Amino acid sequence: MRRIVVVGASAAGLAAAETLRREGYDGTLTLVGDEPLAPYDRPPLSKQVLAAEWEPERLALRTADALAALNLDLRLGVAATGLELTGRTVELADGSALPYDGLIVATGVRPRRLPGEGAHVLRGIGDALALRERLTPGRRLVVVGAGFLGAEAAAVAWRLGCEVTLLEPAPVPLAHAVGAEVGEILTRAHRERGVNLRCGVAVTEVTEDGVRLADGELVDADEVLVAVGSLPNTEWLAGSGLTVGDGVVCDEYCAAAQGVYAAGDVARWHNPLFGTSMRIEHRTNAAEQGMAAARNLLAPDAGRPFAPVPYFWSDQYDMKVQAYGYLRGHDEVAVVEGGMADRRFVAAYRTGDRLTGVLAVGMPPKAIRRWRQAIAGRAAWQDAVRTEVPVTEVS
Amino acid sequence: MKVELEADKCVASGQCVLAAMDVFDQDDDGIAILLADEPAVELLDDVKEAVAVCPAAAIRLVEQ
């Protein structure tokens, strides 16, 4: 293999490029990114950058020297526009065409938007800087969507002295992801501070003065942040022959076709640990999957299934939420350490007869580690929750 | 090779500990602690893995 193209120059694409070099690949390595910036980190955008604690320079994922050492053919500020699978060529927006022997697709996601103009989204450095400039004390911010991103931004804006309204279509925020009980704890954290969290309201459009709800009500705002999920960047693959369905569909090796792999937010792959197809928009997964895809591309005959225990964290007010595993579609949640009332607990998630996830708030990391290991070891629920601490079932 | 850790970037994911248990640990808040800033050669692959999986890009490996 003499020519490898990695499309997407964020965490997953960078991890793939670094792994290729680390594993000894010394051919041409092209890294394509649609943003003009060198690879940078996104989780701090809704936290330290929005709070003006960090300047964007701090987000660089690698120093200039470390990037140079990778000896990349770096194409920044240019999007990929097409893929010719049989001819093994990637087309770019500047009209150039990149032939490849191996390809890694890591084009990520973009924010879902709402009808109407003037709303902020939060995905890139420019988005975060534009919003933070407006978050001055007393300013009225409406955040549409109380998922992790919206909730983190609401917490920061509250701390900056804004008057914050958080609008969520579901009856309880994040219930589908972490269960209603944990969702309620997050709800209380917002309300105790005076954030106006309204659940069960659908926003139909962004207007000049705020947002309009499905029942016609206008919610006034100086600034609107739309945080209602994201869409995988797969349009450029239309007609290529790759299977696209809420992401680039891959097998358990992250392979989408012969010599073509996908990684990061855009990849939907079969995770054999949980026996299901998943697409994960977590920072940790981007790096891990980028590495896995690169290794399997270089050694397809010795391919290793990508079977991670997903991990995410979220910072909201004084709470750090950490979760391991696959919590979606769970059948039961049980508190296995601490208590939800004082916001110091470990909650275990059951899907079928297995322990599939664990979520902790305010607990030391060592308390979580053995649960992560139990998930990785496919522990049966009955065995995993059998502890000296009485288990409180909450759902 | 020397390991550098920017503890104030750390997001307490513990991925470094999973990758290189002899080189990293976490304090009670989950923040990474460096156990050995000049790890033995046989640990270098683990450390490189830790550098790569750190979600905060808080770990660096520098040549001396």
mmCIF file of C-alpha atoms in Angstrom, chain B residues 11-52:
data_model
loop_
_atom_site.group_PDB
_atom_site.id
_atom_site.type_symbol
_atom_site.label_atom_id
_atom_site.label_comp_id
_atom_site.label_asym_id
_atom_site.label_seq_id
_atom_site.Cartn_x
_atom_site.Cartn_y
_atom_site.Cartn_z
ATOM 1 C CA VAL B 11 -11.069 15.272 31.968
ATOM 2 C CA ALA B 12 -10.748 12.267 34.278
ATOM 3 C CA SER B 13 -11.690 9.660 31.712
ATOM 4 C CA GLY B 14 -9.137 7.202 33.055
ATOM 5 C CA GLN B 15 -8.286 5.971 29.568
ATOM 6 C CA CYS B 16 -4.559 6.417 30.271
ATOM 7 C CA VAL B 17 -4.797 4.142 33.296
ATOM 8 C CA LEU B 18 -6.516 1.491 31.229
ATOM 9 C CA ALA B 19 -3.796 1.750 28.583
ATOM 10 C CA ALA B 20 -0.751 1.999 30.846
ATOM 11 C CA MET B 21 -1.491 1.071 34.437
ATOM 12 C CA ASP B 22 2.165 1.188 35.465
ATOM 13 C CA VAL B 23 2.625 4.747 34.275
ATOM 14 C CA PHE B 24 -0.642 6.476 35.154
ATOM 15 C CA ASP B 25 -3.062 6.577 38.050
ATOM 16 C CA GLN B 26 -5.974 8.837 39.002
ATOM 17 C CA ASP B 27 -6.520 10.905 42.126
ATOM 18 C CA ASP B 28 -9.841 10.944 43.982
ATOM 19 C CA ASP B 29 -11.258 13.466 41.517
ATOM 20 C CA GLY B 30 -10.199 11.267 38.629
ATOM 21 C CA ILE B 31 -7.426 13.578 37.496
ATOM 22 C CA ALA B 32 -4.516 11.674 36.011
ATOM 23 C CA ILE B 33 -1.301 11.271 37.985
ATOM 24 C CA LEU B 34 2.029 10.413 36.431
ATOM 25 C CA LEU B 35 3.654 7.490 38.255
ATOM 26 C CA ALA B 36 6.766 7.438 36.089
ATOM 27 C CA ASP B 37 7.795 10.287 33.795
ATOM 28 C CA GLU B 38 10.601 8.233 32.247
ATOM 29 C CA PRO B 39 8.986 4.828 31.821
ATOM 30 C CA ALA B 40 10.893 1.680 30.976
ATOM 31 C CA VAL B 41 11.295 0.906 27.284
ATOM 32 C CA GLU B 42 8.927 -2.052 27.434
ATOM 33 C CA LEU B 43 6.147 0.288 28.575
ATOM 34 C CA LEU B 44 6.539 2.700 25.660
ATOM 35 C CA ASP B 45 3.885 1.056 23.494
ATOM 36 C CA ASP B 46 1.397 1.302 26.348
ATOM 37 C CA VAL B 47 2.269 4.959 26.852
ATOM 38 C CA LYS B 48 1.840 5.683 23.141
ATOM 39 C CA GLU B 49 -1.566 4.062 23.347
ATOM 40 C CA ALA B 50 -2.394 6.302 26.318
ATOM 41 C CA VAL B 51 -1.297 9.391 24.385
ATOM 42 C CA ALA B 52 -3.493 8.362 21.469
#
